[in-house]
PDB file of C-alpha atoms in Angstrom:
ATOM      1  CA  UNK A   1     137.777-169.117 -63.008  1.00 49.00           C
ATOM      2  CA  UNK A   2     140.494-171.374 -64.505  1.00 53.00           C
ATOM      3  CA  UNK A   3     140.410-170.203 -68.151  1.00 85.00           C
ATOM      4  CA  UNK A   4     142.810-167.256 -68.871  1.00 92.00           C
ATOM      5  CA  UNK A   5     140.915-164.089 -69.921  1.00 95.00           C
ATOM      6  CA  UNK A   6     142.732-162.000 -72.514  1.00 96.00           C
ATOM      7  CA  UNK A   7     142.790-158.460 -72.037  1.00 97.00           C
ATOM      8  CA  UNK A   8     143.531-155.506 -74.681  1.00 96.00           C
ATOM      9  CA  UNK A   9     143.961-152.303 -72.447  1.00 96.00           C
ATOM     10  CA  UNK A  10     142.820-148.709 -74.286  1.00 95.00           C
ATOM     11  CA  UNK A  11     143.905-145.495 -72.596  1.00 92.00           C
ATOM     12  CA  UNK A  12     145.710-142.289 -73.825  1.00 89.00           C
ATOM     13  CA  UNK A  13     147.157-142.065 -70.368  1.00 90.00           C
ATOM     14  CA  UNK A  14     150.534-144.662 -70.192  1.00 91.00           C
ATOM     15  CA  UNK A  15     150.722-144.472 -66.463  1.00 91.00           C
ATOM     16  CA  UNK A  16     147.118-145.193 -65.820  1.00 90.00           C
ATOM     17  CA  UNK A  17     147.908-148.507 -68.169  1.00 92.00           C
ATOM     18  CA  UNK A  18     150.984-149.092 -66.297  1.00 93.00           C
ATOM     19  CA  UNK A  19     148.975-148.953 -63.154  1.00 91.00           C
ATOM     20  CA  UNK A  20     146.462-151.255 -64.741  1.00 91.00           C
ATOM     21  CA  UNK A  21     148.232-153.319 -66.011  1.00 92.00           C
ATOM     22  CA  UNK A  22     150.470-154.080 -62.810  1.00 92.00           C
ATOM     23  CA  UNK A  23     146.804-154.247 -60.876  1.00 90.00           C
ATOM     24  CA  UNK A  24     146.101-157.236 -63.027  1.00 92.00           C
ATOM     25  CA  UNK A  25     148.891-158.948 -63.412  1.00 87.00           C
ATOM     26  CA  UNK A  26     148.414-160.512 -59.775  1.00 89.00           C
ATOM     27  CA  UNK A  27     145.597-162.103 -60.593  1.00 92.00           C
ATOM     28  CA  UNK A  28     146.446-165.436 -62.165  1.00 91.00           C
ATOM     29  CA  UNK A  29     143.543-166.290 -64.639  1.00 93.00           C
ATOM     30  CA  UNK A  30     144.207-162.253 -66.403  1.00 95.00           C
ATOM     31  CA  UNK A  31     146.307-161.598 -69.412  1.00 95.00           C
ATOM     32  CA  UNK A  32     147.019-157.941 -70.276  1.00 95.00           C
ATOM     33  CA  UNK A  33     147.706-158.636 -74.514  1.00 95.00           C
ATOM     34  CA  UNK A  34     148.480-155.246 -75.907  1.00 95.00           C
ATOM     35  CA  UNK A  35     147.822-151.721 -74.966  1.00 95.00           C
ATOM     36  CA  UNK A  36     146.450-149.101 -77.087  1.00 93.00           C
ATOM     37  CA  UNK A  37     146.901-145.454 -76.777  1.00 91.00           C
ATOM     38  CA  UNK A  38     144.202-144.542 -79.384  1.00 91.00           C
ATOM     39  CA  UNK A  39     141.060-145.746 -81.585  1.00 91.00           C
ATOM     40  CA  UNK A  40     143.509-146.707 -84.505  1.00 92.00           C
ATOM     41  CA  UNK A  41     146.066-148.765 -82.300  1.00 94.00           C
ATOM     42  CA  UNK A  42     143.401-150.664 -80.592  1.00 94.00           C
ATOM     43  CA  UNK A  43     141.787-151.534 -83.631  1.00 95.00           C
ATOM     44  CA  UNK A  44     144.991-152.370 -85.192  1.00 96.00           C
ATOM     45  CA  UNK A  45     145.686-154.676 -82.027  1.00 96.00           C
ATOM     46  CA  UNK A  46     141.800-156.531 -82.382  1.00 96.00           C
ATOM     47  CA  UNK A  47     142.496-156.590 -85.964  1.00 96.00           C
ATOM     48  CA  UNK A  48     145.971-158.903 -85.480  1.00 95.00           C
ATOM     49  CA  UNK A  49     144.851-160.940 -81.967  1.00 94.00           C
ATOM     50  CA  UNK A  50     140.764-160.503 -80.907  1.00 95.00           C
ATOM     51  CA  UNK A  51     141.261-160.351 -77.224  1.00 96.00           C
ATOM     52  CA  UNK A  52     138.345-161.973 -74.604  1.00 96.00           C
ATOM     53  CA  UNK A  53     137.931-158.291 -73.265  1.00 96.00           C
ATOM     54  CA  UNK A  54     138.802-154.387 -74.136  1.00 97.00           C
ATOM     55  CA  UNK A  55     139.558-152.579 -71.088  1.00 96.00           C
ATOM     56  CA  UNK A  56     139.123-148.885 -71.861  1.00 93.00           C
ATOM     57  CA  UNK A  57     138.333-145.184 -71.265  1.00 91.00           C
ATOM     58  CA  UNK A  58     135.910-143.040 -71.879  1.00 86.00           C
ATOM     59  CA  UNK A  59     137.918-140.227 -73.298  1.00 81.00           C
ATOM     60  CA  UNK A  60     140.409-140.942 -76.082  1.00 81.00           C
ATOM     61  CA  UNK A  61     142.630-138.032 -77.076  1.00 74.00           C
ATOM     62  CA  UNK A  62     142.580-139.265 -80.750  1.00 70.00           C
ATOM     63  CA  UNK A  63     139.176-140.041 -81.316  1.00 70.00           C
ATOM     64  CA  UNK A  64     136.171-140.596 -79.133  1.00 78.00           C
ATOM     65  CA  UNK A  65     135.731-143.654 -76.984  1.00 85.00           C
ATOM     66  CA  UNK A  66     132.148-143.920 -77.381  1.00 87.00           C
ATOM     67  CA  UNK A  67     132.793-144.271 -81.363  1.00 89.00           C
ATOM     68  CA  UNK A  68     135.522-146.981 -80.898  1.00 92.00           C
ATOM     69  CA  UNK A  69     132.838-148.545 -78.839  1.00 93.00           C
ATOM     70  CA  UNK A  70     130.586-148.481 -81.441  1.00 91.00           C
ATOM     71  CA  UNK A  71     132.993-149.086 -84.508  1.00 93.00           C
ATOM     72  CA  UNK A  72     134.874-152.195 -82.804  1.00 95.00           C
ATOM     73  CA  UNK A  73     131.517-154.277 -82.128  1.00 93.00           C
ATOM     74  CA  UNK A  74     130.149-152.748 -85.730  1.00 94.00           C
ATOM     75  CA  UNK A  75     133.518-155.454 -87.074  1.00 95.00           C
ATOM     76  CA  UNK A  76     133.612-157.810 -83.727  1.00 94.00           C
ATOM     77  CA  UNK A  77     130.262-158.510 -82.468  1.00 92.00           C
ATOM     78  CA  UNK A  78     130.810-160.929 -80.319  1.00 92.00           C
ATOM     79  CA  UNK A  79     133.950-158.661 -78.337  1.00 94.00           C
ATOM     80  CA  UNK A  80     133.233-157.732 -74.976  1.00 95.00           C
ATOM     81  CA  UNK A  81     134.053-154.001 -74.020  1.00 95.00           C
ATOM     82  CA  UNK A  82     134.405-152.771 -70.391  1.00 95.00           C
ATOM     83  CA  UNK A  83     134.886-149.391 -69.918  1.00 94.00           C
ATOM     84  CA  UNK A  84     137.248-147.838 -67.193  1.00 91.00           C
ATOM     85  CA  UNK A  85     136.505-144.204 -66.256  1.00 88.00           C
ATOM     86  CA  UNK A  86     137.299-141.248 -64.094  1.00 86.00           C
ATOM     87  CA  UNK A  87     133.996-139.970 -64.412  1.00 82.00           C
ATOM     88  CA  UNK A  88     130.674-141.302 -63.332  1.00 80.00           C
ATOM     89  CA  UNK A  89     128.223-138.942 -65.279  1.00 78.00           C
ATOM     90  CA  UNK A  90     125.201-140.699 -65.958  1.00 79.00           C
ATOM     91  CA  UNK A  91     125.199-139.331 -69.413  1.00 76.00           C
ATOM     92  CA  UNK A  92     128.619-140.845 -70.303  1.00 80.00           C
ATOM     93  CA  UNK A  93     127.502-144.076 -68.944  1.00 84.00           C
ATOM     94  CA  UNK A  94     124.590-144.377 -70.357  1.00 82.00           C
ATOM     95  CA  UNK A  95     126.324-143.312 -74.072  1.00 83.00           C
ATOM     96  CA  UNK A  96     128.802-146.047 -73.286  1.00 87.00           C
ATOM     97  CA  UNK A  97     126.136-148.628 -72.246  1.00 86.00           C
ATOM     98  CA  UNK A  98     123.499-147.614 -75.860  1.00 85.00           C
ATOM     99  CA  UNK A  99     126.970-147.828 -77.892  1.00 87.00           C
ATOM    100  CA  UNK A 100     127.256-151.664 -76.484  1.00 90.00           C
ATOM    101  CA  UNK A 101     129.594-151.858 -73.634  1.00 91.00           C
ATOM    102  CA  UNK A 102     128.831-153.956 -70.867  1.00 90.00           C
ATOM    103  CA  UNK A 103     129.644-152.638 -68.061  1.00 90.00           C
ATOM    104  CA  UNK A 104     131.386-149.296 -66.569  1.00 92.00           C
ATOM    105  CA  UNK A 105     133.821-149.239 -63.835  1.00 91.00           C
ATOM    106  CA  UNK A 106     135.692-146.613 -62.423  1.00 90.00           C
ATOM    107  CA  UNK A 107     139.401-145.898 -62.521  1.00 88.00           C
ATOM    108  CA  UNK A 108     139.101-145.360 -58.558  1.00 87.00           C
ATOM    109  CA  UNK A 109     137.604-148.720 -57.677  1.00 88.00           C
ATOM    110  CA  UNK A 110     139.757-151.106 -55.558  1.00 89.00           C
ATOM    111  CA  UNK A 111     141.419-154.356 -57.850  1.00 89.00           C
ATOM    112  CA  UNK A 112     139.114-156.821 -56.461  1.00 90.00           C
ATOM    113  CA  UNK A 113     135.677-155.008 -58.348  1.00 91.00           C
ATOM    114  CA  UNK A 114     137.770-154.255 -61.376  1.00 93.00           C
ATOM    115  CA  UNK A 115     138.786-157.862 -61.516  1.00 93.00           C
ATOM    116  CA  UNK A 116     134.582-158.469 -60.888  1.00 92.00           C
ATOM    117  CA  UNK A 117     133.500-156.404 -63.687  1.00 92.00           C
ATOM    118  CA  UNK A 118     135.726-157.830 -65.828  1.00 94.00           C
ATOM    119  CA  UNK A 119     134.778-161.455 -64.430  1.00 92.00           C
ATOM    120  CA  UNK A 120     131.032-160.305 -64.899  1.00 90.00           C
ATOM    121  CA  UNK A 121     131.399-159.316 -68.384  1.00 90.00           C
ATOM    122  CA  UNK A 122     133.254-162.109 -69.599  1.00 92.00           C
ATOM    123  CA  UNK A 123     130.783-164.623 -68.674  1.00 89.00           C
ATOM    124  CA  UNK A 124     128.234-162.639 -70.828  1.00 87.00           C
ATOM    125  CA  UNK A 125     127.009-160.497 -67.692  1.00 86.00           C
ATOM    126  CA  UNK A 126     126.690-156.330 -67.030  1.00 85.00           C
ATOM    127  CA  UNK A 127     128.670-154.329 -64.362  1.00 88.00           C
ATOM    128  CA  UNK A 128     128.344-151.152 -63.096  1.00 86.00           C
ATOM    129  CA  UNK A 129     130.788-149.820 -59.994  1.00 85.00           C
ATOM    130  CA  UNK A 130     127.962-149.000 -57.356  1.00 81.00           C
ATOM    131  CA  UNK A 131     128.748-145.291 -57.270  1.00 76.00           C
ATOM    132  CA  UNK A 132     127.871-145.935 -61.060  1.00 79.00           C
ATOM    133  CA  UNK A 133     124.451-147.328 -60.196  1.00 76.00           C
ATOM    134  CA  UNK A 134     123.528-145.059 -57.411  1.00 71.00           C
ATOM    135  CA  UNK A 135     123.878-142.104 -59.844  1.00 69.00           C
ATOM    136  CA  UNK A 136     122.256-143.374 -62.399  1.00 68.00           C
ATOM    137  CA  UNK A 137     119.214-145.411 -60.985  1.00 65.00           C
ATOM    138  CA  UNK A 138     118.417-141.918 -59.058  1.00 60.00           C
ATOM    139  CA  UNK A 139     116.056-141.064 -61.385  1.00 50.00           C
ATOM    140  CA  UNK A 140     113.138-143.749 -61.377  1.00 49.00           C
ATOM    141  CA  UNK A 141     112.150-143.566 -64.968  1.00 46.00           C
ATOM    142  CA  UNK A 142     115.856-144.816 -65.922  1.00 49.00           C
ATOM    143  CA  UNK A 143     116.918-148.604 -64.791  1.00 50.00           C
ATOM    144  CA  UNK A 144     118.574-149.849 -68.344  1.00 53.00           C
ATOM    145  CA  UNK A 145     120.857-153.039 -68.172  1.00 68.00           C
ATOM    146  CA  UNK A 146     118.032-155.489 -66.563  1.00 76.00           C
ATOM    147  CA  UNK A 147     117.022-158.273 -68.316  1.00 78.00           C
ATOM    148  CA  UNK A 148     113.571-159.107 -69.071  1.00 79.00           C
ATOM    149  CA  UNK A 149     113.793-162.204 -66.505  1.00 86.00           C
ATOM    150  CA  UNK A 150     115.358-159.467 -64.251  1.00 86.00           C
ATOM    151  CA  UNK A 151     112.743-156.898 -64.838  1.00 83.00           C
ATOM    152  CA  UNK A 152     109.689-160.244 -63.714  1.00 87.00           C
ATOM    153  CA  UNK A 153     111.508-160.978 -60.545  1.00 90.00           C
ATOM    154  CA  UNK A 154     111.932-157.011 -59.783  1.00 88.00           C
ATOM    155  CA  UNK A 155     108.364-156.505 -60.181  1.00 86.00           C
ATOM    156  CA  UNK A 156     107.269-159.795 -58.036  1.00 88.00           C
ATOM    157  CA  UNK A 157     109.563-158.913 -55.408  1.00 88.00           C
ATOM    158  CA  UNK A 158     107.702-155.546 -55.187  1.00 84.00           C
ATOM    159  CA  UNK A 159     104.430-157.328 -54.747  1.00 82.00           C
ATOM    160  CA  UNK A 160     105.598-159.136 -51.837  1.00 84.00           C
ATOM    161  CA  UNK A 161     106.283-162.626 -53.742  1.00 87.00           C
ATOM    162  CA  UNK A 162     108.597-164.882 -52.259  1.00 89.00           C
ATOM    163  CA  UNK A 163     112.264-166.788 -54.138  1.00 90.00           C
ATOM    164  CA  UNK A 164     109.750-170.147 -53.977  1.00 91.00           C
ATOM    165  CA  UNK A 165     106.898-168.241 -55.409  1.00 92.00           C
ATOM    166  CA  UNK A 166     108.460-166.429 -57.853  1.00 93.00           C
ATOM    167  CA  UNK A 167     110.114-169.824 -58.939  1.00 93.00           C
ATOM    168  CA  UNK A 168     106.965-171.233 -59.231  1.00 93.00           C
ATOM    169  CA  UNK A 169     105.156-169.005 -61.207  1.00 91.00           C
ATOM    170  CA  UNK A 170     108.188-168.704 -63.756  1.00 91.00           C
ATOM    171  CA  UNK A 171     108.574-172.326 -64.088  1.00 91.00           C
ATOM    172  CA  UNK A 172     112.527-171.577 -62.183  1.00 91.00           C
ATOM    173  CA  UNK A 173     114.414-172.966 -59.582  1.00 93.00           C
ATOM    174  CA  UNK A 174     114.426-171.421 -56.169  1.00 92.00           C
ATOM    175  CA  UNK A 175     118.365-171.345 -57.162  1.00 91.00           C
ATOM    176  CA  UNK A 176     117.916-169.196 -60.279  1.00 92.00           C
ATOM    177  CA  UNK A 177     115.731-166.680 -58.997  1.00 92.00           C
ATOM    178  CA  UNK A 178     118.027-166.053 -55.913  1.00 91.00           C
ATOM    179  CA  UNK A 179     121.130-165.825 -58.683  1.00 91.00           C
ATOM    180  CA  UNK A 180     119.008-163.122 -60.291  1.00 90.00           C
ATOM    181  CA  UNK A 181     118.196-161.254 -57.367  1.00 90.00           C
ATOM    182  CA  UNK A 182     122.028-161.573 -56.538  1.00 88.00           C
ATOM    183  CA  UNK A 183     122.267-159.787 -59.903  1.00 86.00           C
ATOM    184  CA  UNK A 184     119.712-157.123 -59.789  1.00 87.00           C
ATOM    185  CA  UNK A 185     121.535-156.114 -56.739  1.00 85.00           C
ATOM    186  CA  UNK A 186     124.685-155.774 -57.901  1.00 81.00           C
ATOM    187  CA  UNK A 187     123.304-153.782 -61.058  1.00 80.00           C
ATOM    188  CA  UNK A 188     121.582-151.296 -59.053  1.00 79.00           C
ATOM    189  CA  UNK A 189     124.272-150.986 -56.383  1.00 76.00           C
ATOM    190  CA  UNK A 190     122.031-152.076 -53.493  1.00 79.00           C
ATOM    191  CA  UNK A 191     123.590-153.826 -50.405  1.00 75.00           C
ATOM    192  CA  UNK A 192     121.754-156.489 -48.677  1.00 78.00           C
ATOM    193  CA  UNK A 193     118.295-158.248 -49.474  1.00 81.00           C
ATOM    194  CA  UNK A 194     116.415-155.248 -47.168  1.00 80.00           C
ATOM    195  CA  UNK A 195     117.607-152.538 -49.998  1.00 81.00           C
ATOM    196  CA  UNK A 196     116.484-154.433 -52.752  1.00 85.00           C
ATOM    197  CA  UNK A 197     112.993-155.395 -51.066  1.00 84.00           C
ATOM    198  CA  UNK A 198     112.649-151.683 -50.428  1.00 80.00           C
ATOM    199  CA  UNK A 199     113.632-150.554 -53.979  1.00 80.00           C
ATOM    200  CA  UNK A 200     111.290-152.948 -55.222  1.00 82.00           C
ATOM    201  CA  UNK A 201     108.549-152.449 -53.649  1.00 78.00           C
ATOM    202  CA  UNK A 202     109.161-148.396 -54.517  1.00 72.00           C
ATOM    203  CA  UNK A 203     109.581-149.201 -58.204  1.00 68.00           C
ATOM    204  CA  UNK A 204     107.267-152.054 -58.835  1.00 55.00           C
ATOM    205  CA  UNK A 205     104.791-149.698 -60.824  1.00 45.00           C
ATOM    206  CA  UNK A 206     107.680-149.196 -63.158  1.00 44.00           C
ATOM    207  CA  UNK A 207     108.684-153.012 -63.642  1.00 39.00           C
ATOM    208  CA  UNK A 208     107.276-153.983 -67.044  1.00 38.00           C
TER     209      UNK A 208
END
């Protein structure tokens, strides 16, 4: 990526945004604008320079992260919120993900997926860390964050469709349905085409 992505940091903890922060900073095309310690900083901070992307935790001391999810989108729509957490509860994740964040990562995940959630988001995608996905896709009535597109090419898959068929019968190129199957796995933290055939075919009764 060649365009600089501006980054607003939100965490109660000042060494985990030192740590962050210094993470970051070695990756050329990432800006770390401001750091917040609480809801009323970071809004403050949005308020005086809208960053690309707010990097931030689950559990504010002042205030709940979940609300300053929900009240920063409620004034900047178009802001894309990340959220960086020690805890991989499906409940909080799925809270997080309902309020309008888009995607979850957690605090223990190496630099390089941090720097591919953030990457992901940016360019208007979702990320979840796969220890993220694994817990909360284990229940087969939940799989939020696909798209509808997604969702088609999940199902065909599961009836034994082909990339060129699948193309075909969503007027798509070979090339887009691979970059969505690229996607699906990441989403549902599945590694290599034979996991996501198998998952498919196990959930294609649940594919709308």
């Amino acid at each position: 990526m060649n365009d600089t992505i501006r980054i607003l940091l939100v965490d109660d903890h000042p060494m985990v945004r030192e740590g962050l922060r210094a993470r970051l900073s070695s990756v050329a095309h990432l800006q770390v604008v401001g750091e917040a310690g609480d809801a009323a900083e970071a809004m403050r901070l949005i308020e005086a320079d809208v960053p690309d992307l707010v990097l931030q935790d689950v559990g504010l001391k002042e205030g709940n992260g979940i609300d300053l999810v929900q009240a920063m989108l409620a004034r900047w729509p178009a802001l894309c919120v990340l959220m960086f957490s020690m805890y991989d509860n499906p409940e909080y994740v799925q809270r997080a993900l309902q309020a309008g964040a888009r995607g979850y990562v957690l605090k223990d995940a190496p630099a390089s997926e941090i720097v591919a959630a953030i990457e992901a988001v940016v360019a208007g995608g979702a990320f979840l860390s796969p220890g993220v996905s694994r817990k909360l896709f284990r229940q087969p009535s939940q799989r939020p964050l696909l798209s509808p597109r997604e969702s088609q090419i999940l199902s065909a898959l599961g009836r034994g469709e082909s990339s060129k068929q699948i193309a075909k019968a969503l007027d798509l190129s070979v090339r887009t349905v691979e970059t969505h199957r690229q996607s699906i796995k990441r989403k549902l933290g599945l590694e290599g085409q034979a996991e996501l055939i198998k998952y498919a075919v196990e959930h294609a009764r649940e594919a709308p």
